[in-house]
Coordinates of C-alpha atoms in Angstrom, one line a residue:
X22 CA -36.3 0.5 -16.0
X23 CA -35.1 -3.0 -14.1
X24 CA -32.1 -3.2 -13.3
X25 CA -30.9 -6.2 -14.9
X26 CA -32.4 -4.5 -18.1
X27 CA -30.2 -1.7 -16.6
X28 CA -26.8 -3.8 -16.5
X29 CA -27.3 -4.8 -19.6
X30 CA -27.8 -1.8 -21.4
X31 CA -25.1 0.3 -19.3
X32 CA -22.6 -2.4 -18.7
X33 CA -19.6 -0.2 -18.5
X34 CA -21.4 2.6 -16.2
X35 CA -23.3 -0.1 -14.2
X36 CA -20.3 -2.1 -12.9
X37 CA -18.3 1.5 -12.4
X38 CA -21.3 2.7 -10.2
X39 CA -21.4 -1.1 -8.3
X40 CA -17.8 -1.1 -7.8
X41 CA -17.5 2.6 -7.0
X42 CA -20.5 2.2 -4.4
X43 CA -18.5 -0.8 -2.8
X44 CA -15.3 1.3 -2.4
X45 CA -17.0 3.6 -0.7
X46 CA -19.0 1.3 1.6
X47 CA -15.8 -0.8 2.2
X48 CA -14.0 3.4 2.9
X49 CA -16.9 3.7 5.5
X50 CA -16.8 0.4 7.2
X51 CA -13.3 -0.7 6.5
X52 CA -11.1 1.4 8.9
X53 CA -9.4 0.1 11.4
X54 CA -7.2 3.5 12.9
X55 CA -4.1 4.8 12.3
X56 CA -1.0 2.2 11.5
X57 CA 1.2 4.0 14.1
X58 CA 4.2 4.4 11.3
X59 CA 5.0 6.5 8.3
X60 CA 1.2 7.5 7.8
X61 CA 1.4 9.8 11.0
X62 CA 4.3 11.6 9.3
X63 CA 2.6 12.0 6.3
X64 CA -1.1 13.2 8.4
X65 CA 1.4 15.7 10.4
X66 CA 3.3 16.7 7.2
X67 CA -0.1 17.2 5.4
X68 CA -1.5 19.7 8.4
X69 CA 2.1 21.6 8.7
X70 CA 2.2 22.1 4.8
X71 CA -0.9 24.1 4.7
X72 CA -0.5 25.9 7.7
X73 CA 2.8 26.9 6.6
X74 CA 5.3 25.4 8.7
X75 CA 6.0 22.4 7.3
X76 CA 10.2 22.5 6.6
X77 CA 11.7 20.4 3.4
X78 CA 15.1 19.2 4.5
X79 CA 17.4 16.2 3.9
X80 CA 14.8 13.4 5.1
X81 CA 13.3 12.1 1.9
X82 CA 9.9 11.9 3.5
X83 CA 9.5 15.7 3.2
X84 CA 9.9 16.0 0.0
X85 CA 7.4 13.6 -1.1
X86 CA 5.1 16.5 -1.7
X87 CA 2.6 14.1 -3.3
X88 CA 2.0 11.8 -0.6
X89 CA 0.7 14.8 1.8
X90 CA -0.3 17.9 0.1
X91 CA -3.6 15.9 -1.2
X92 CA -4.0 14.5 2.2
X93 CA -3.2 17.8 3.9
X94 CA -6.0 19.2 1.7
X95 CA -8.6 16.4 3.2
X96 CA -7.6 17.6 6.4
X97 CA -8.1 21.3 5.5
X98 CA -11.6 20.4 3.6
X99 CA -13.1 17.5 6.1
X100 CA -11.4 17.6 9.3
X101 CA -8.7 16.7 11.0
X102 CA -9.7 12.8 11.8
X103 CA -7.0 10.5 9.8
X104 CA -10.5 8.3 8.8
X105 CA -11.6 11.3 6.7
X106 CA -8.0 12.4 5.5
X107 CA -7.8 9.0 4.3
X108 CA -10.5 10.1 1.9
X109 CA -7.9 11.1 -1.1
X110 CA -7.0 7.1 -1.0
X111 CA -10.7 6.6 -1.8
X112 CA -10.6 8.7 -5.0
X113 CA -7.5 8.0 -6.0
X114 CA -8.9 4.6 -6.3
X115 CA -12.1 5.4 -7.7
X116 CA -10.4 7.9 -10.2
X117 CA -8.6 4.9 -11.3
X118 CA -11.2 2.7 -11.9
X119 CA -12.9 5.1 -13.3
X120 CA -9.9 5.2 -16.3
X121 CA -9.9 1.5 -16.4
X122 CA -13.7 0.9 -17.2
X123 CA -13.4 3.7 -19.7
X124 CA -10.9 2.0 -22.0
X125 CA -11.9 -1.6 -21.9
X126 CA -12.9 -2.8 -25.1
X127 CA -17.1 -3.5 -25.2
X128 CA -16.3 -6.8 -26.0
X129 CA -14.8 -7.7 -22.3
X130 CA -16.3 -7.3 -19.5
X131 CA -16.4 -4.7 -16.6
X132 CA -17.3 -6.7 -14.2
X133 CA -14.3 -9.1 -13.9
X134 CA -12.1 -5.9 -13.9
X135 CA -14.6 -4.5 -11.6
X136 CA -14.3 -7.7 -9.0
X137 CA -10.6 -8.0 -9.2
X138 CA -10.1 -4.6 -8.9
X139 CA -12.1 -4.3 -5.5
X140 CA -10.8 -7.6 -3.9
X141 CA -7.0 -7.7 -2.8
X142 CA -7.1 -7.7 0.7
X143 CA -4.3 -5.2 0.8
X144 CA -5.3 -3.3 -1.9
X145 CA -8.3 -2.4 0.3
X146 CA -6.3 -1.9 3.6
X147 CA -4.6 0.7 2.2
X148 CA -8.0 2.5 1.2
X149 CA -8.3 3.8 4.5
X150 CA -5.2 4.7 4.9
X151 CA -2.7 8.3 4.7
X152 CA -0.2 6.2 2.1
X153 CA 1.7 7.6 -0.5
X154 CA 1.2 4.2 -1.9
X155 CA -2.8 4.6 -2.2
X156 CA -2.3 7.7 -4.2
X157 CA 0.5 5.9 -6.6
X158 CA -2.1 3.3 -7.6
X159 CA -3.6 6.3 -9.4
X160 CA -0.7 7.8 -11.2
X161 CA 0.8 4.2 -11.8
X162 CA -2.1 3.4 -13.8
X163 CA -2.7 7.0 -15.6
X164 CA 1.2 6.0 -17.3
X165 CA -0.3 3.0 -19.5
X166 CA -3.9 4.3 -19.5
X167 CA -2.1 7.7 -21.3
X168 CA -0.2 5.4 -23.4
X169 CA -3.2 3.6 -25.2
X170 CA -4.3 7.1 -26.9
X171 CA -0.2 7.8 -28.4
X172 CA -1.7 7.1 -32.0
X173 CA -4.7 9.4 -32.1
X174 CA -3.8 12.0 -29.8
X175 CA 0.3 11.8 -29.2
X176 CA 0.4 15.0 -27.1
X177 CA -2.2 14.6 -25.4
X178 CA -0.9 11.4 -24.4
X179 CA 2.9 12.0 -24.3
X180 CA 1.7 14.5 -21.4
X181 CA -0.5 11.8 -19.5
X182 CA 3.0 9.4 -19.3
X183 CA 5.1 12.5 -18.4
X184 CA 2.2 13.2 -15.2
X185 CA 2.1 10.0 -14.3
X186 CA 6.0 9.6 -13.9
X187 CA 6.3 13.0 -12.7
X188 CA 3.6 13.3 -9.7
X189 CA 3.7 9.6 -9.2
X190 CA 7.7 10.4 -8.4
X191 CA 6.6 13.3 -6.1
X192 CA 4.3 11.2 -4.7
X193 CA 7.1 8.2 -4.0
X194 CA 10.2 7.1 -5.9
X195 CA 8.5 3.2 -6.4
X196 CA 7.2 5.1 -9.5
X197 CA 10.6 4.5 -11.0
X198 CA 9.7 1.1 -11.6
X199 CA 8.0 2.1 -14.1
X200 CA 10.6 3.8 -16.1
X201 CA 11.0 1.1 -18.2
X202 CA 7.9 1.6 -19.8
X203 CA 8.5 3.8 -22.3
X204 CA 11.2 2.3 -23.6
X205 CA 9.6 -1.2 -24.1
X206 CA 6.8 0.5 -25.8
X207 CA 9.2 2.6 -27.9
X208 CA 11.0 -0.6 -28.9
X209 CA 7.6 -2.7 -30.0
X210 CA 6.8 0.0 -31.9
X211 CA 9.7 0.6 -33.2
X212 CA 9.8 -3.5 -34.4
X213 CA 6.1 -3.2 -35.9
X214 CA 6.4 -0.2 -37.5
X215 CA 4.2 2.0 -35.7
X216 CA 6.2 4.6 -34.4
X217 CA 4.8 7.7 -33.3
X218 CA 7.2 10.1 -33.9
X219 CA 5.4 12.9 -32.5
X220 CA 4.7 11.0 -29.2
X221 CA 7.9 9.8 -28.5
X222 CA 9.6 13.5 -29.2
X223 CA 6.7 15.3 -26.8
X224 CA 7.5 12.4 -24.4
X225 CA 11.4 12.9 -24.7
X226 CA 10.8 16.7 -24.6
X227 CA 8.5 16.9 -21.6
X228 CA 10.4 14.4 -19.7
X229 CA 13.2 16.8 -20.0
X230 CA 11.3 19.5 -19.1
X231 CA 9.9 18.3 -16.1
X232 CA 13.2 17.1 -15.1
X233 CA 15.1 20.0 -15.5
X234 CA 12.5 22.3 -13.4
X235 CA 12.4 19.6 -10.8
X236 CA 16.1 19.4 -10.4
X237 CA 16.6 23.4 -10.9
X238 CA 13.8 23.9 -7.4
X239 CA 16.6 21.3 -5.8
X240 CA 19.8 23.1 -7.0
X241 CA 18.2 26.5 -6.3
X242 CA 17.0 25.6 -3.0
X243 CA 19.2 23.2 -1.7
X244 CA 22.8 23.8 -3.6
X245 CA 22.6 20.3 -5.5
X246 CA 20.2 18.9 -8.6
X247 CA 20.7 15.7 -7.2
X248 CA 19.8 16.6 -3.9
X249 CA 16.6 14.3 -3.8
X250 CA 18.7 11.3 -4.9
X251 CA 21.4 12.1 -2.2
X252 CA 19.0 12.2 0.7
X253 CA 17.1 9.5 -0.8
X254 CA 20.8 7.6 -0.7
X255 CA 21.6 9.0 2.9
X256 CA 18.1 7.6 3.6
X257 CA 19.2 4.4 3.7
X258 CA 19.6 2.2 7.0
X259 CA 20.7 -1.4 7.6
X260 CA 17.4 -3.8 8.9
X261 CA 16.4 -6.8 8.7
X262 CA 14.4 -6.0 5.5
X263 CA 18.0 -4.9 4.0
X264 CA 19.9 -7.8 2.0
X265 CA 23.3 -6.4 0.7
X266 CA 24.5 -6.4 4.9
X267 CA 23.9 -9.4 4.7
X268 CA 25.3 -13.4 3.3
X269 CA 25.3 -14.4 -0.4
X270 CA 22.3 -17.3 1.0
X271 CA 20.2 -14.4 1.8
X272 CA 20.9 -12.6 -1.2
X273 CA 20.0 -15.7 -3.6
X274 CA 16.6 -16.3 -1.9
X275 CA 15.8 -12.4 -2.1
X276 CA 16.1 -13.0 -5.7
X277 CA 14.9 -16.3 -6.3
X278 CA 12.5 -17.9 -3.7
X279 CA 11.6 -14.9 -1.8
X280 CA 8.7 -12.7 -4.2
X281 CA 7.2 -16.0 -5.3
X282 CA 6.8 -16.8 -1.2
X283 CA 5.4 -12.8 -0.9
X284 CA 2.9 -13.3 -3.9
X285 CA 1.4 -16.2 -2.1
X286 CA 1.4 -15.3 1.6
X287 CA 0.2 -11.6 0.9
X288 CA -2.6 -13.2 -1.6
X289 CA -1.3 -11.2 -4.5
X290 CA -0.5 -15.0 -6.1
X291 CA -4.3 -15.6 -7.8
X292 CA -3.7 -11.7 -9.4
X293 CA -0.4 -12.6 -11.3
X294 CA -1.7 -16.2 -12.2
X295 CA -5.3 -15.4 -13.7
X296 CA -3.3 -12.1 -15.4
X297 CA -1.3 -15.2 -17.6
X298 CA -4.0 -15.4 -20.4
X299 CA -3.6 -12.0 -21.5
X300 CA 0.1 -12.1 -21.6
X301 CA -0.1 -15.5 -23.5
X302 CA -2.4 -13.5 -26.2
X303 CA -0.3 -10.5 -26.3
X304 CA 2.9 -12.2 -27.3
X305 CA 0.5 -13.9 -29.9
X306 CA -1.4 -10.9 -30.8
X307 CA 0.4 -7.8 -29.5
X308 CA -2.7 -5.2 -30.1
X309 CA -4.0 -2.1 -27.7
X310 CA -4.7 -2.1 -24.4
X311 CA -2.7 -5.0 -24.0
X312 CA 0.5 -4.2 -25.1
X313 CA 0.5 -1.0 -22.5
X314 CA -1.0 -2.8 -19.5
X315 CA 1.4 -6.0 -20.4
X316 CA 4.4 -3.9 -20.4
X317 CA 3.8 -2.3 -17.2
X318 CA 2.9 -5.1 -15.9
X319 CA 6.7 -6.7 -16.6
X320 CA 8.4 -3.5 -16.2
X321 CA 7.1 -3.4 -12.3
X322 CA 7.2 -7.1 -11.9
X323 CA 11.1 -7.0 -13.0
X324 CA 12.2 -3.8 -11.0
X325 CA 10.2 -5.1 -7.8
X326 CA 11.7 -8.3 -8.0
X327 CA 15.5 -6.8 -9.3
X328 CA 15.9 -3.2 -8.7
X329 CA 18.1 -2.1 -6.2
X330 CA 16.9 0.8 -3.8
X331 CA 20.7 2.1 -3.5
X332 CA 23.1 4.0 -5.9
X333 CA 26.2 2.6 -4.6
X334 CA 25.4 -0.9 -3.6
X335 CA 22.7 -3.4 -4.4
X336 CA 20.1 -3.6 -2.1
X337 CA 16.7 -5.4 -3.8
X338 CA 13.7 -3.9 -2.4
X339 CA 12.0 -5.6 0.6
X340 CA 8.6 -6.6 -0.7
X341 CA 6.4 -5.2 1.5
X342 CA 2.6 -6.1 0.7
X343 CA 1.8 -2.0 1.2
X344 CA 4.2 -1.6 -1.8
X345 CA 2.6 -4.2 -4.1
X346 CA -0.8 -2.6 -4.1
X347 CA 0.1 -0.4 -7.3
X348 CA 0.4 -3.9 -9.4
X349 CA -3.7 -4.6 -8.4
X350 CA -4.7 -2.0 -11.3
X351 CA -2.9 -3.3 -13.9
X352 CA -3.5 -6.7 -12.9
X353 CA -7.3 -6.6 -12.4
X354 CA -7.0 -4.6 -16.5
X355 CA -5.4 -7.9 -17.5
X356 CA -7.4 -10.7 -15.9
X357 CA -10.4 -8.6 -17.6
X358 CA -8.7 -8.9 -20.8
X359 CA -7.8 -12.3 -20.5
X360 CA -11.2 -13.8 -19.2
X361 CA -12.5 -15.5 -22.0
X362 CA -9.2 -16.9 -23.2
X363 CA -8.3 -19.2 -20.9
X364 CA -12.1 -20.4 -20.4
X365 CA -11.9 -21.6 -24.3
X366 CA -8.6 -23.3 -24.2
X367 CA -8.5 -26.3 -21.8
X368 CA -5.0 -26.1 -21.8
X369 CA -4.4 -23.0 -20.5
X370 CA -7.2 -23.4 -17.9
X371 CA -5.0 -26.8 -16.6
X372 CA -2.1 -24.4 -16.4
X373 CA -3.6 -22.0 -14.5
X374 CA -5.4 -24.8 -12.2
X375 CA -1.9 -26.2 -11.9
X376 CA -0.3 -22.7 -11.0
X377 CA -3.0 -22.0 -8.5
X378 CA -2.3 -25.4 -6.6
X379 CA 1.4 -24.7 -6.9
X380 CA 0.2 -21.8 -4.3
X381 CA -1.7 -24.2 -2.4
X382 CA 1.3 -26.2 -1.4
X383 CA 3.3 -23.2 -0.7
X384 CA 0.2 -21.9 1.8
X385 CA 0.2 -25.7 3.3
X386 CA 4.5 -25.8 3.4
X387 CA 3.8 -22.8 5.4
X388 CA 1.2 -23.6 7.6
X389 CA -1.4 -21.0 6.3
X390 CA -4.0 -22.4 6.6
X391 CA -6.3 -19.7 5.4
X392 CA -4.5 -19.0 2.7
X393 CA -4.5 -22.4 1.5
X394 CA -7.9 -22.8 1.9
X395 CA -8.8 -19.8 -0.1
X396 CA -6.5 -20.7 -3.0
X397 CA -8.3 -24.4 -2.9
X398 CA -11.6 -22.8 -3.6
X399 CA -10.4 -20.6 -6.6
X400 CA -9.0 -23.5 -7.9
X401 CA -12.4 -25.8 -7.7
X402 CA -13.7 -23.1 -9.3
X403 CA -11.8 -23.3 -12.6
X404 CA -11.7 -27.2 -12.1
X405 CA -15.7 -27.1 -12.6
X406 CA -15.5 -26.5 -16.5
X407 CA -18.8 -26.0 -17.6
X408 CA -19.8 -23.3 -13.8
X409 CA -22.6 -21.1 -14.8
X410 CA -21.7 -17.5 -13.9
X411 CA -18.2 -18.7 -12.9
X412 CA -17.1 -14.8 -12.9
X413 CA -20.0 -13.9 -9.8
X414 CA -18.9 -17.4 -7.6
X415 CA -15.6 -16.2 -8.4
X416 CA -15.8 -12.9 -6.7
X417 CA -17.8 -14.3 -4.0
X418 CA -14.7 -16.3 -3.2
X419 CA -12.2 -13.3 -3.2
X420 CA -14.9 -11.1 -1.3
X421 CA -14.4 -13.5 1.7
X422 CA -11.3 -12.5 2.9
X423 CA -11.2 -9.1 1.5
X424 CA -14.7 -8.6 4.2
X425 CA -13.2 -11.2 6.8
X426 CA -10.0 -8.8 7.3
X427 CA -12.4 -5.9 8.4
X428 CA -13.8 -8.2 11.7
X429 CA -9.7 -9.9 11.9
X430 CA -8.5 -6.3 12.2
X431 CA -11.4 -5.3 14.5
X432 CA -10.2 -7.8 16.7
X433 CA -6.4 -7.4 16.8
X434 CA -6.5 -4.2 17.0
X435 CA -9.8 -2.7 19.1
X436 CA -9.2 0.7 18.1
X437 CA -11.8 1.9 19.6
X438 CA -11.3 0.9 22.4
X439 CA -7.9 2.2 22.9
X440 CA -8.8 5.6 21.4
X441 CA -11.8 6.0 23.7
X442 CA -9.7 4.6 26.6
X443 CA -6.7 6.5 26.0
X444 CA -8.9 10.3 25.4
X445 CA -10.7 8.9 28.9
X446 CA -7.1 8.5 30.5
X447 CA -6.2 11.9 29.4
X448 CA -9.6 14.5 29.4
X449 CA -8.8 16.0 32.5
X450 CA -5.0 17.2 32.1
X451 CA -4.6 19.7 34.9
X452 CA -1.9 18.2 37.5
X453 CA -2.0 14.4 36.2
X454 CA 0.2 12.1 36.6
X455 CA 2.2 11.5 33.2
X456 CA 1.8 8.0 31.3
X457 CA 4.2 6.0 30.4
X458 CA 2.9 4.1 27.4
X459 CA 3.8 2.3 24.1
X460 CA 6.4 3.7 22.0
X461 CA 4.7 3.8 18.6
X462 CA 1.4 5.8 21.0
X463 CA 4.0 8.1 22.0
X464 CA 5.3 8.6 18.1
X465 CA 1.5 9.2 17.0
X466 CA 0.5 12.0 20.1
X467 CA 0.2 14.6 17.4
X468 CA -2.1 12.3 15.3
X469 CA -4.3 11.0 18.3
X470 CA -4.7 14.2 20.2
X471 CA -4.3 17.2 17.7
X472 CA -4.5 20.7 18.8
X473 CA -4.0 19.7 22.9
X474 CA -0.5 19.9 23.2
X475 CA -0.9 19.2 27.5
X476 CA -2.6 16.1 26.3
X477 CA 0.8 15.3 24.4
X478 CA 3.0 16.5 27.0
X479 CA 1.6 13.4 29.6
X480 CA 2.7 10.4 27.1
X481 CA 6.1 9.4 27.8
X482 CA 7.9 6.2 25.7
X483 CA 8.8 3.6 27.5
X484 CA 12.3 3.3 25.5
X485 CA 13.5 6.0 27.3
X486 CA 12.5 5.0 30.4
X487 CA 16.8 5.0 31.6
X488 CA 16.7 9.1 31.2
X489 CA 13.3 9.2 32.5
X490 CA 13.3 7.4 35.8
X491 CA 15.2 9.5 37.7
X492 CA 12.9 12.4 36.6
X493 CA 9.4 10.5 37.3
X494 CA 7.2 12.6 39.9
X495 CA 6.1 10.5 43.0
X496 CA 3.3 8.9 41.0
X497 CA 2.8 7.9 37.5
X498 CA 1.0 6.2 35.4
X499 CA 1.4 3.3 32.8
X500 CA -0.8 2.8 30.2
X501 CA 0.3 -0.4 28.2
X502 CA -2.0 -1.3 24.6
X503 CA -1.6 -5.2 23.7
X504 CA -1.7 -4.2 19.9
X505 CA 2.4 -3.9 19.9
X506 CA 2.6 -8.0 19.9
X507 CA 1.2 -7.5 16.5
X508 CA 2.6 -4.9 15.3
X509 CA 5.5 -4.0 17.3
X510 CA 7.1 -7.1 18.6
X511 CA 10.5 -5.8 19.6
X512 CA 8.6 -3.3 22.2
X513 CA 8.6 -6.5 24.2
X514 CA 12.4 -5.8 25.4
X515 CA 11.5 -2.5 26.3
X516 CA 8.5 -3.7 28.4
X517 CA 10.2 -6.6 30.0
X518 CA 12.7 -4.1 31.3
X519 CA 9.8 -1.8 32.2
X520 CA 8.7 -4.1 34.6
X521 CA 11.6 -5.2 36.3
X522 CA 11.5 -1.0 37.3
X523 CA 8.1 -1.2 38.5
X524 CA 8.9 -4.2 40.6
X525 CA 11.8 -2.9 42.5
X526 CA 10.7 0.7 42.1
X527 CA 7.2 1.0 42.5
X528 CA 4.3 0.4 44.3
X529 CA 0.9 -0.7 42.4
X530 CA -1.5 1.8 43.4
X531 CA -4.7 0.8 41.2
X532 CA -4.7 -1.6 37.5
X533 CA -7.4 -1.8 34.8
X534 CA -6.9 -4.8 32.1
X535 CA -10.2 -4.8 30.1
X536 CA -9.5 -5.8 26.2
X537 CA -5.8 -4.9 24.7
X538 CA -5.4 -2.4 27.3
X539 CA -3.1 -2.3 30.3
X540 CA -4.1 0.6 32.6
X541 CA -2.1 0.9 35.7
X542 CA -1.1 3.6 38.4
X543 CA 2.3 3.6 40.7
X544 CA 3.8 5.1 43.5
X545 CA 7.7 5.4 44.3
X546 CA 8.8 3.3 46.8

């Protein structure tokens, strides 16, 4: 059979397979090594969990048994390597684009939700990744997908919300966001006289059931119910990325300016604009799937852009683009829904045309270029009334910069490079030198050389180069990898004062710069 006769025939399974097959392809192409933060706790947590030595305590990462057990499976199953670990992002994101196609109505089509789905740049950053927030794109969209079936099958359902909340919570606490889900849906129900009874008891009832056993493990285990919410509170450090340390000014653009600046600059703008059409129709027609992707839609929007992350004090969330990724889902679901309606009312498209160029001059106020140029092209897109196959030009456009990032990340970063370099530097441990290297190299030892604890032992951090000095063996060497200027700026202060050592301390002995890599060897003076 051809395979446009093929597409046409299988719509549904053909653009699932196409998109599927890209998200794997993008999985096998896309990574770009470890970030050198929170995903090395989560690898390391993963491999102590089911070797049996991983310890829950008071530090609210260890209790995010969602985040790593999967992960910690991976590793168990394929191997060690954080590339195939990062596997469990790839279907988690498959698995929910797999629910997605399956409820779409035949008379929209799979491949707009199939192309927005598989375009955010960040969104597919985070596929190759060990983040708790790759797994909650799965469990954030299960809570609305298991909402849709409350009317024929209410238990069924009711127990889809309940696992969504539940593991999404064990997974990370940004599932909360969603708690306003259910009641929305409870109340426009409730106003059109459609109440479920029996789905809103088995949702009130397994809620409570869950969240009694949950809180019984922490009372029995740890002497509190509300443990997790204290050491999620005690969690909590002052940053920049913190607002209630700091003025009122600060405070006001957090809650004003600030998300609509994020949406643009992190390309999550085009998502929330082309997602309009569908909301405009729902609060016309309020009818199913809309109403449950709508809502979760506004109940995340709202709690990301309002919710505090502290019990005692309000603190908004820093928007950090990682964190976003979980809208993309329900997002893509929407724009899919809303495809035709803004193409057949020239009034809405002019909105949306207006909208988009309202990011343009955000991009060109801040200097991005890029971003600014992308956003132009969407927009000449939808300026062009009458395109033929305005949905396939469309995702060329947004497949630009989502394949673009894979050769900008190559280059920043050159993992390779360093991880070839660095194993090089360190193959032949018997009486070395140590190395004094990067901070965040040092924090990820256990990630980059697993199993080889002498290999560990020779990386030493540079910030603690005041209690190591006096302890440094005659020679030494220091192993420096460019990347922290974009990562890990402030690492600057602690390499500035490196070298002032080194130049009153130490003698070069030999020096390698090839790439983002500093390889040098001293000698006391």
């Amino acid at each position: 059979m051809p395979i446009p006769e093929i597409i046409n025939k299988s719509p549904k399974k053909s653009a699932f397979l196409a998109g599927a097959i890209f998200l794997l392809g993008y999985w096998l192409i896309g990574f770009d090594g470890i970030t050198f933060s929170d995903d090395v706790y989560y690898l390391l947590a993963g491999r102590d969990f089911w070797n049996g030595t991983m310890e829950f305590n008071s530090y609210h990462f260890s209790t995010r048994w969602g985040a790593y057990v999967p992960s910690g499976l991976m590793g168990i199953l394929l191997g060690s390597d954080p590339h195939r670990v990062s596997f469990i992002s790839l279907l988690a994101y498959i698995g929910t684009l797999a629910m997605l196609v399956k409820i779409l109505p035949k008379q929209y089509s799979p491949w707009v939700l199939v192309i927005w789905f598989s375009t955010q740049v960040y969104f597919l950053h985070f596929l190759t990744k060990v983040y708790p927030d790759s797994l909650l794109v799965f469990w954030t969209a299960l809570v609305p997908f298991s909402a849709v079936f409350r009317k024929k099958h209410p238990l069924s359902a009711s127990l889809g919300v309940i696992a969504g909340l539940f593991f999404g919570f064990l997974t990370k606490e940004t599932i909360v966001f969603l708690a306003p889900f259910p009641v929305l849906l409870f109340l426009l129900d409730w106003k059109n006289k459609q109440l479920n009874r029996r789905f809103y008891l088995s949702l009130l009832g397994l809620g409570l059931l869950f969240g009694s056993a949950y809180m019984a493990y922490f009372w029995v285990e740890f002497g509190h119910p509300l443990y997790r919410f204290q050491s999620i509170q005690e969690g909590h450090y002052i940053s920049e990325f913190t607002y209630a340390d700091k003025s009122v000014w600060v405070m006001v653009k957090r809650l004003s300016l600030f998300p609509i600046l994020t949406f643009v600059e992190r390309s999550y703008w085009l998502w929330i604009v082309f997602a309009i059409p569908a909301l405009v129709r729902l609060r016309k027609n309020p009818r199913s799937p809309e109403v449950e992707f709508g809502l979760a839609f506004l109940s995340l929007l709202c709690c990301f852009w309002f919710m505090s992350t502290n019990f005692q004090f309000y603190n908004p969330l820093y928007l950090n683009p990682r964190h976003l990724i979980i809208l993309i889902p329900v997002l893509a679901f929407l724009i899919s829904l809303g495809w035709q309606e803004w193409q057949s009312n020239p009034r809405l498209r002019w909105w949306l045309i207006v909208l988009i160029q309202f990011g343009v001059v955000i991009s060109l106020v801040q200097l991005d270029w890029k971003m600014a140029g992308f956003q132009t092209l969407v927009g000449g897109v939808l300026i062009w009334k009458n395109l033929p196959m305005n949905k396939w030009i469309l995702g060329a456009v947004l497949l630009v910069p989502a394949l673009a990032s894979i050769y900008y990340q190559g280059q920043v970063k050159a993992y390779p490079e360093f991880i070839n370099s660095l194993r090089k530097e360190v193959k032949n441990t018997g009486n070395q030198p140590p190395i004094l290297t990067n901070n965040f190299v040092h924090f990820s030892r256990e990630v980059l050389f697993p199993n080889d604890p002498k290999a560990q032992e020779l990386l030493l951090p540079i910030e603690k180069l005041d209690s190591l000095a006096p302890i440094l063996p005659l020679e030494f060497r220091v192993y420096l990898y460019d990347y922290y200027r974009h990562a890990y700026p402030k690492e600057q202060e602690d390499i500035d004062r490196l070298e002032i050592f080194l130049q009153n301390h130490c003698r070069l002995i030999e020096e390698e710069r090839k790439g983002k890599i500093w390889n040098r060897s001293f000698r006391m003076k």
